[in-house]
PDB file of C-alpha atoms in Angstrom:
ATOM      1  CA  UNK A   6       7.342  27.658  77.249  1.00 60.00           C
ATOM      2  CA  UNK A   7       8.765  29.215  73.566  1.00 80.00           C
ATOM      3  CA  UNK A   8      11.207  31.051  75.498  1.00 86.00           C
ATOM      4  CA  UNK A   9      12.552  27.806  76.671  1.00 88.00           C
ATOM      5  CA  UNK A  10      12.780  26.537  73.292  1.00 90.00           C
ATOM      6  CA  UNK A  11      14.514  29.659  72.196  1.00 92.00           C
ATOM      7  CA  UNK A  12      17.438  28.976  74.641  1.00 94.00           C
ATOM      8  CA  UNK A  13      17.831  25.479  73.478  1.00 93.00           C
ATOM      9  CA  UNK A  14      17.600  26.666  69.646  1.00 94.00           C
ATOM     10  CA  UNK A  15      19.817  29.788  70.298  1.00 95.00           C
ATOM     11  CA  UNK A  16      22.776  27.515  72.053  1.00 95.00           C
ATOM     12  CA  UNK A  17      22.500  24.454  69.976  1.00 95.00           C
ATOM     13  CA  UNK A  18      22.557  26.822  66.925  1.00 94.00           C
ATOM     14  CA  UNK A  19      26.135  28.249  68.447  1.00 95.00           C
ATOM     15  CA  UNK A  20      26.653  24.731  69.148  1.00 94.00           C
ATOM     16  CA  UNK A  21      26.005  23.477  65.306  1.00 91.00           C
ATOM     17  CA  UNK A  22      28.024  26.418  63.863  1.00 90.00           C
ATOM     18  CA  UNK A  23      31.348  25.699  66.882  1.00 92.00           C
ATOM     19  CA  UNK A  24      31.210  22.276  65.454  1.00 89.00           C
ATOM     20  CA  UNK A  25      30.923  22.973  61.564  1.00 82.00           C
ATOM     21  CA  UNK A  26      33.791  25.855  61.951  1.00 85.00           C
ATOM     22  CA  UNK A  27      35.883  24.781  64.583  1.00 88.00           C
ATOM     23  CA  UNK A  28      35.440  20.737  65.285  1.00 85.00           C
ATOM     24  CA  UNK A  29      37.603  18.124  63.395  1.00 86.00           C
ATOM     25  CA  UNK A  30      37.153  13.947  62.987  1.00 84.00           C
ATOM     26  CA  UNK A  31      33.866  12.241  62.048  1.00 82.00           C
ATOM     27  CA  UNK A  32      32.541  11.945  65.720  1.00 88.00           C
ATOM     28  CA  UNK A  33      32.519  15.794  66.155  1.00 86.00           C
ATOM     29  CA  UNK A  34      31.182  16.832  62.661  1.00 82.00           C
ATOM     30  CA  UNK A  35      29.489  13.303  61.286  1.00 84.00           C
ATOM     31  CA  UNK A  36      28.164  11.833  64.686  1.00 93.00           C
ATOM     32  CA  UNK A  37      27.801  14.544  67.499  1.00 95.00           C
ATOM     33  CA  UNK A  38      26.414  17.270  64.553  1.00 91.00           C
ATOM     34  CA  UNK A  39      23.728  15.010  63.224  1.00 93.00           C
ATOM     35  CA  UNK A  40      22.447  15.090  66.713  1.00 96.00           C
ATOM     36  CA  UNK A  41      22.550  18.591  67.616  1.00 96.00           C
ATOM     37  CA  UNK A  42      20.596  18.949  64.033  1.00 95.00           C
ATOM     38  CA  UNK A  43      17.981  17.072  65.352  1.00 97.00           C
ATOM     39  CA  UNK A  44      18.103  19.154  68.393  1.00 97.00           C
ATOM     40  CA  UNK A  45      17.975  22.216  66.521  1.00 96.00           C
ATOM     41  CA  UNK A  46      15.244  21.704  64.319  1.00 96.00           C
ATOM     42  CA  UNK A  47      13.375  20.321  67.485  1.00 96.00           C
ATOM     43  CA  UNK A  48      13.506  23.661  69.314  1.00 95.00           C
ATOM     44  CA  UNK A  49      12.710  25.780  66.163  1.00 94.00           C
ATOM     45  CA  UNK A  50       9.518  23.564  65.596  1.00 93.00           C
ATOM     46  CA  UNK A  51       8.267  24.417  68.864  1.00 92.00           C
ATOM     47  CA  UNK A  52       9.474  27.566  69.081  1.00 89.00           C
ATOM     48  CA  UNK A  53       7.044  28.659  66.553  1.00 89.00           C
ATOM     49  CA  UNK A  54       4.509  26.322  66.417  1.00 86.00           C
ATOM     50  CA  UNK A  55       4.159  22.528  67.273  1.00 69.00           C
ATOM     51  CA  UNK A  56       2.556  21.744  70.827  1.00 79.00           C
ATOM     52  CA  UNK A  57       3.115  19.528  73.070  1.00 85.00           C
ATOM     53  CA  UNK A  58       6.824  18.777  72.281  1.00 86.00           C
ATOM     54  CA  UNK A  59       6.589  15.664  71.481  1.00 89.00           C
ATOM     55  CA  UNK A  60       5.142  16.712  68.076  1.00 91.00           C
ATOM     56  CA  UNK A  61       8.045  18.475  67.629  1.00 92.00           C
ATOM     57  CA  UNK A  62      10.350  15.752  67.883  1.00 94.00           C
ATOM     58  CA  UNK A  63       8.767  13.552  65.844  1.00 95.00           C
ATOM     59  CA  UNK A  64       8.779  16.458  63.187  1.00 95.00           C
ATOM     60  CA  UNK A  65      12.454  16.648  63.444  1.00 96.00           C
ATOM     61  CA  UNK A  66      13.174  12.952  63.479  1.00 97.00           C
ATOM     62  CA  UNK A  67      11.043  12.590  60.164  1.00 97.00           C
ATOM     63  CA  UNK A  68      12.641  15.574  58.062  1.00 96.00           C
ATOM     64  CA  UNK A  69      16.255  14.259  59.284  1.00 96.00           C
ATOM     65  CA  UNK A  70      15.590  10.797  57.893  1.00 97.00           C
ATOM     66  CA  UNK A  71      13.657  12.760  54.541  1.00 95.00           C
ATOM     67  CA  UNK A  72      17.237  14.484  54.511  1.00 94.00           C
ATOM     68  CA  UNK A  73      19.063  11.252  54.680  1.00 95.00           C
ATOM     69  CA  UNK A  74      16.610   9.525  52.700  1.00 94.00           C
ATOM     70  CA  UNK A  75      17.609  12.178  50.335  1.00 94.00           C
ATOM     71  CA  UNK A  76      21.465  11.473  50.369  1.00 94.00           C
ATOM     72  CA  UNK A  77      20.839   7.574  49.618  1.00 95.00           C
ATOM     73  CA  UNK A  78      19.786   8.147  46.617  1.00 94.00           C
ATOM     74  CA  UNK A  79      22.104  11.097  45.681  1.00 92.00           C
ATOM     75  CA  UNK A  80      19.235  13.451  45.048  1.00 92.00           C
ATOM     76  CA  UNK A  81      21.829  16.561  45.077  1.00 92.00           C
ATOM     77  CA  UNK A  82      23.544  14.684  42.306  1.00 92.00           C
ATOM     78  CA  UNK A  83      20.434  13.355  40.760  1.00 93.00           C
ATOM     79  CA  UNK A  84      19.066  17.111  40.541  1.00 92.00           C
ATOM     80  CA  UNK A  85      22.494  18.239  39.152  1.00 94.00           C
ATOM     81  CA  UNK A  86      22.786  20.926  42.244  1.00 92.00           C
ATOM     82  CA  UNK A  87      26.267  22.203  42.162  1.00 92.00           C
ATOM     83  CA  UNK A  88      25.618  25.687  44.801  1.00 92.00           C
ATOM     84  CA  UNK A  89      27.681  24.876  48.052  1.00 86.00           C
ATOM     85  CA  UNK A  90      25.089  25.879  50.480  1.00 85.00           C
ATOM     86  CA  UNK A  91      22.510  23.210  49.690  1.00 87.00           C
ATOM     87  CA  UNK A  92      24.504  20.661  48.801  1.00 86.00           C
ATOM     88  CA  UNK A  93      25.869  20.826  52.336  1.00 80.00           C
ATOM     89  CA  UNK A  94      22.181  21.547  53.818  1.00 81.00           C
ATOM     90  CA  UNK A  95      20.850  18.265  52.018  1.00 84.00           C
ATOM     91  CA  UNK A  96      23.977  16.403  51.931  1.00 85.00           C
ATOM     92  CA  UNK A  97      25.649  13.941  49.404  1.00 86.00           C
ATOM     93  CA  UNK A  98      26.667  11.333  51.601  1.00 88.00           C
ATOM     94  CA  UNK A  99      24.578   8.348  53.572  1.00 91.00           C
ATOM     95  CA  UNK A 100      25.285   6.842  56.611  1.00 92.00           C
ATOM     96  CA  UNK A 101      23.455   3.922  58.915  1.00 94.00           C
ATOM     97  CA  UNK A 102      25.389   5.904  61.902  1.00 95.00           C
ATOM     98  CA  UNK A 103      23.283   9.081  60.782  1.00 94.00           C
ATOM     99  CA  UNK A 104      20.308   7.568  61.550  1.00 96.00           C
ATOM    100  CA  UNK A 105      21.718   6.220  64.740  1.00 97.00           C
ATOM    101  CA  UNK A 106      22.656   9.984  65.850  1.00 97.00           C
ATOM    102  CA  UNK A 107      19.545  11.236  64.599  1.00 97.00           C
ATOM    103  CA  UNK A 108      17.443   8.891  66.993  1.00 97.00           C
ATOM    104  CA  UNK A 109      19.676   9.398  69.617  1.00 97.00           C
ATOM    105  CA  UNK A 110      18.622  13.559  68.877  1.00 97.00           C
ATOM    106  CA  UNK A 111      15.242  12.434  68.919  1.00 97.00           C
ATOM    107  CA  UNK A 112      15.803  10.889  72.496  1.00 96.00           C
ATOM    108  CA  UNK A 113      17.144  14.085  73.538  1.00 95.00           C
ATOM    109  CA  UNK A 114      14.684  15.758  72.253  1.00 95.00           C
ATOM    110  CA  UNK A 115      11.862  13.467  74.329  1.00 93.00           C
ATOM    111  CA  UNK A 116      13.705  14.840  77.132  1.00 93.00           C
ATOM    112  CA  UNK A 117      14.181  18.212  76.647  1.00 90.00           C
ATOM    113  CA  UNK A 118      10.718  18.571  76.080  1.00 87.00           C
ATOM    114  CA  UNK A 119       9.581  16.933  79.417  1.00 82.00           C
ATOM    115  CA  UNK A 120       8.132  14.206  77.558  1.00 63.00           C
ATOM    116  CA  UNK A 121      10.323  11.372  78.801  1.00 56.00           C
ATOM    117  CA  UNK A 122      10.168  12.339  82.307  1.00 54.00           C
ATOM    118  CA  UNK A 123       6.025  12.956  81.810  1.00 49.00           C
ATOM    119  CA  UNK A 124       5.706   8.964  80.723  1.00 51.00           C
ATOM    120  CA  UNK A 125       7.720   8.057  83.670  1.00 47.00           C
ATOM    121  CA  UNK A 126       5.589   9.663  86.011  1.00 50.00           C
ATOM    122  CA  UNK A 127       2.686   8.354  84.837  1.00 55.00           C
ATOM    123  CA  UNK A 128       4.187   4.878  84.955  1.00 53.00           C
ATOM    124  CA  UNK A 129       5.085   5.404  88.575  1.00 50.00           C
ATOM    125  CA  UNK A 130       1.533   6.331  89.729  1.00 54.00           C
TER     126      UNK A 130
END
């Protein structure tokens, strides 16, 4: 089961780094990216640790919205941060749509993890 979630956290780290390098307009990088986050830190969660997968995506939904929490009230800004790296790890700039792509990650996630299908199953018998 970890080796499946270090397939989906090797490709949509390849996928994270294609669209921060090489993708252009604010559905590639501000839309589609905020998703694949979610998606990453999904996989690493239960790569390592969280079980049953579900856990794991409600672990990434709830740091992306910290993260975005974080950007409302301009804590890079707030904290006078001025290195690159974070300030492009935490962000300095909110969005309603971000939390739109970061529940539609969270979806994804659900599915991924066999927890969508497992509900629907259950429903059916």
């Amino acid at each position: 089961m970890k080796r499946k979630f270090l397939f989906i956290f090797m490709g949509s780290l390849i996928v994270v780094f294609g669209i921060g390098f090489y993708a252009e307009g604010a559905f590639w990088r501000g839309f589609l990216g905020d998703v694949m986050i979610v998606v990453l830190l999904f996989s690493f969660f239960n790569m390592i640790v969280i079980q049953p997968a579900w856990r794991g995506a409600i672990a990434a939904l709830i740091l992306s919205f910290v993260v975005e929490t974080f950007q409302y009230f301009h804590l890079v800004d707030f904290l006078g941060i001025e290195n690159k790296f974070i300030r492009i790890v935490i962000g300095t700039h909110f969005d309603w749509l971000d939390i739109l792509a970061y529940t539609l990650g969270f979806l994804i996630c659900l599915v991924i993890g066999g927890e969508y299908k497992a509900s629907i199953i259950q429903e059916v018998k």
